[in-house]
PDB file of C-alpha atoms in Angstrom:
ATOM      1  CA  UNK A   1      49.241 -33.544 -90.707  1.00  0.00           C
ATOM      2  CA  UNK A   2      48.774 -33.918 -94.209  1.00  0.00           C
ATOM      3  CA  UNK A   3      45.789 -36.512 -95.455  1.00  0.00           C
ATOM      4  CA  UNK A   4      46.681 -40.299 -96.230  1.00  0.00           C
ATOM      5  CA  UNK A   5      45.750 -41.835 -99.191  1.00  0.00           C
ATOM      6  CA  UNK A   6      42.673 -42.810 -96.881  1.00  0.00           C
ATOM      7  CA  UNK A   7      41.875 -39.359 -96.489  1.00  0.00           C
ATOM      8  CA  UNK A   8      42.278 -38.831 -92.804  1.00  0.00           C
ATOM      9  CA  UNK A   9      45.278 -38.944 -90.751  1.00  0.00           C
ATOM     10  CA  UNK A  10      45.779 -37.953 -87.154  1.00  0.00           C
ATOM     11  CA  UNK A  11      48.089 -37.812 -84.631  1.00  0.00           C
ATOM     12  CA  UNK A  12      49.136 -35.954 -81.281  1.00  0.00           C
ATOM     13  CA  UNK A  13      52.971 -35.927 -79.617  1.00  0.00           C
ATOM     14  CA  UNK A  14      53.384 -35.157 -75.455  1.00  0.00           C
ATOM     15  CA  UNK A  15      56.493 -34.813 -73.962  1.00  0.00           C
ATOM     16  CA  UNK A  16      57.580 -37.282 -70.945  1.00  0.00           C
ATOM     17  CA  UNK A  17      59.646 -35.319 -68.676  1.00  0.00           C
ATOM     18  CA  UNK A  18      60.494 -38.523 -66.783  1.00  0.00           C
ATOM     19  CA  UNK A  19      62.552 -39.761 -69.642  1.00  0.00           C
ATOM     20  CA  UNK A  20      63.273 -37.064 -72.004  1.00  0.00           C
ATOM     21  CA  UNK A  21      61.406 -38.103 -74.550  1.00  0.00           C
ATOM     22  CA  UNK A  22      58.602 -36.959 -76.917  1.00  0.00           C
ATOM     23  CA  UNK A  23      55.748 -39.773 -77.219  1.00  0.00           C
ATOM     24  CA  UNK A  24      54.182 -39.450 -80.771  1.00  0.00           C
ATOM     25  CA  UNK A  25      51.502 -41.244 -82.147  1.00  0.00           C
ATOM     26  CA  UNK A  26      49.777 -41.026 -85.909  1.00  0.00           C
ATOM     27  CA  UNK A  27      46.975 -43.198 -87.291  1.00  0.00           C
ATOM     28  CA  UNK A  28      46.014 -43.100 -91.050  1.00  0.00           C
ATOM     29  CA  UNK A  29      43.187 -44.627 -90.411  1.00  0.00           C
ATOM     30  CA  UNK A  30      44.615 -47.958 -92.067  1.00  0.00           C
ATOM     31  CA  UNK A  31      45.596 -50.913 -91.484  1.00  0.00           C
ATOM     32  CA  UNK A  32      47.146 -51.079 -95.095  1.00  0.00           C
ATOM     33  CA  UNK A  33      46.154 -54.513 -97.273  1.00  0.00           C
ATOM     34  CA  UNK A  34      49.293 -57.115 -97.358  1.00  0.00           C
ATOM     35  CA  UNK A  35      49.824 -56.683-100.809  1.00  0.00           C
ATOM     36  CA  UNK A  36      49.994 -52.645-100.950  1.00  0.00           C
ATOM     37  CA  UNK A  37      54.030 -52.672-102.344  1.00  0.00           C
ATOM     38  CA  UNK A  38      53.012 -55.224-105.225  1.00  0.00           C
ATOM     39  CA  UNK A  39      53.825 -52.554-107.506  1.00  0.00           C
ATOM     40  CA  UNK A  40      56.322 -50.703-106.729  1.00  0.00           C
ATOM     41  CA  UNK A  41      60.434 -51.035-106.941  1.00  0.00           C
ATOM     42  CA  UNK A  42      62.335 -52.484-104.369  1.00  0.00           C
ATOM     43  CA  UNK A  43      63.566 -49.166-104.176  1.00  0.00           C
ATOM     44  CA  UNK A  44      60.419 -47.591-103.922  1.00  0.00           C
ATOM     45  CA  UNK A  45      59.689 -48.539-100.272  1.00  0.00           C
ATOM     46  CA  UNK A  46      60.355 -50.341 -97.291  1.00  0.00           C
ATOM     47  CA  UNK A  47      62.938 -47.335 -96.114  1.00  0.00           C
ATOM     48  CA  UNK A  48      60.603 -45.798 -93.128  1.00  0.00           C
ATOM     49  CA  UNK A  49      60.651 -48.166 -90.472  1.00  0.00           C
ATOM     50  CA  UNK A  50      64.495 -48.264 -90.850  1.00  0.00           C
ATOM     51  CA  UNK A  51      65.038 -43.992 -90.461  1.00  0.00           C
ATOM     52  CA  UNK A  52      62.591 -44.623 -87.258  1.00  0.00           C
ATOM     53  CA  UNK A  53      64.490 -46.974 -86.191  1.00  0.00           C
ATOM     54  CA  UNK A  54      67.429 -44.777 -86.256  1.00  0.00           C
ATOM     55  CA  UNK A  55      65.908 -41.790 -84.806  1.00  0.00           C
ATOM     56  CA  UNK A  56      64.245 -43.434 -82.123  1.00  0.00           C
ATOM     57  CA  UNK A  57      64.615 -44.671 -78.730  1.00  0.00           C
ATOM     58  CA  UNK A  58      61.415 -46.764 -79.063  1.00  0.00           C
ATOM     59  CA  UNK A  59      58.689 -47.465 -81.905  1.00  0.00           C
ATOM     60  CA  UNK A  60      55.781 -50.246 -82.457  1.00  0.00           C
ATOM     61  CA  UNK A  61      52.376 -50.143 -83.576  1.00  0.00           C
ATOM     62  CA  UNK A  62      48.735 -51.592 -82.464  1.00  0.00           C
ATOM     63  CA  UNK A  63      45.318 -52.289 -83.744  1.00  0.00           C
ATOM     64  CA  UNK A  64      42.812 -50.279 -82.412  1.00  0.00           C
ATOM     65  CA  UNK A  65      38.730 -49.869 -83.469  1.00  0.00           C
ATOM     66  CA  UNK A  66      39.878 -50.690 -87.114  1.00  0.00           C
ATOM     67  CA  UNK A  67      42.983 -48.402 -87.490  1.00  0.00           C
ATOM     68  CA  UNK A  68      46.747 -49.122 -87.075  1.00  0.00           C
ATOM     69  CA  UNK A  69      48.169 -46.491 -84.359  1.00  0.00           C
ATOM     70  CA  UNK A  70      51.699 -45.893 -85.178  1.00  0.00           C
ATOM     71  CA  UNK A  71      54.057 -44.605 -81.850  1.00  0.00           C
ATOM     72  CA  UNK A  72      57.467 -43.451 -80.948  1.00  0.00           C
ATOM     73  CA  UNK A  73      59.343 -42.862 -78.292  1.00  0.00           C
ATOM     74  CA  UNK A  74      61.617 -39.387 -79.621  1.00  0.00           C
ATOM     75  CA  UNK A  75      64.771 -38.555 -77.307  1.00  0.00           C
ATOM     76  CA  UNK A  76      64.736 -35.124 -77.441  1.00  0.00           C
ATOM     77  CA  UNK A  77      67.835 -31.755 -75.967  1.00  0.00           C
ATOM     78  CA  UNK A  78      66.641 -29.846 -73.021  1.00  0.00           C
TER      79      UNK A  78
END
């Protein structure tokens, strides 16, 4: 994992042989302030969630001790 602009980042991935997926989560140790795309182009952000929603079968997020965790739900080819 490479560091966030906070400086730390982690995550971990398991795979659920029940469903054939891979569960990842990542936490950058945000959550980010409301305001953080004030600056940039409209075509400077605002793609991710849309390529995880494509690559996906299942994605969210939650607050947790101060940090937004980040998860997935990756179908993956036996």
């Amino acid at each position: 994992m490479q560091p966030s602009a906070t400086g730390h980042t982690t995550g971990r991935g398991r795979p659920d042989p029940a469903t054939g997926h891979v569960y990842v989560e990542v936490s950058d140790g945000g959550p980010a302030p409301d305001d953080w795309a004030a600056g940039l182009a409209n075509d400077e952000h605002g793609r991710g969630l849309m390529i995880i929603d494509h690559v996906t079968a299942a994605h969210g997020d939650r607050q947790e001790a101060g940090q937004a965790i980040h998860w997935a739900h990756i179908a993956h080819a036996a």
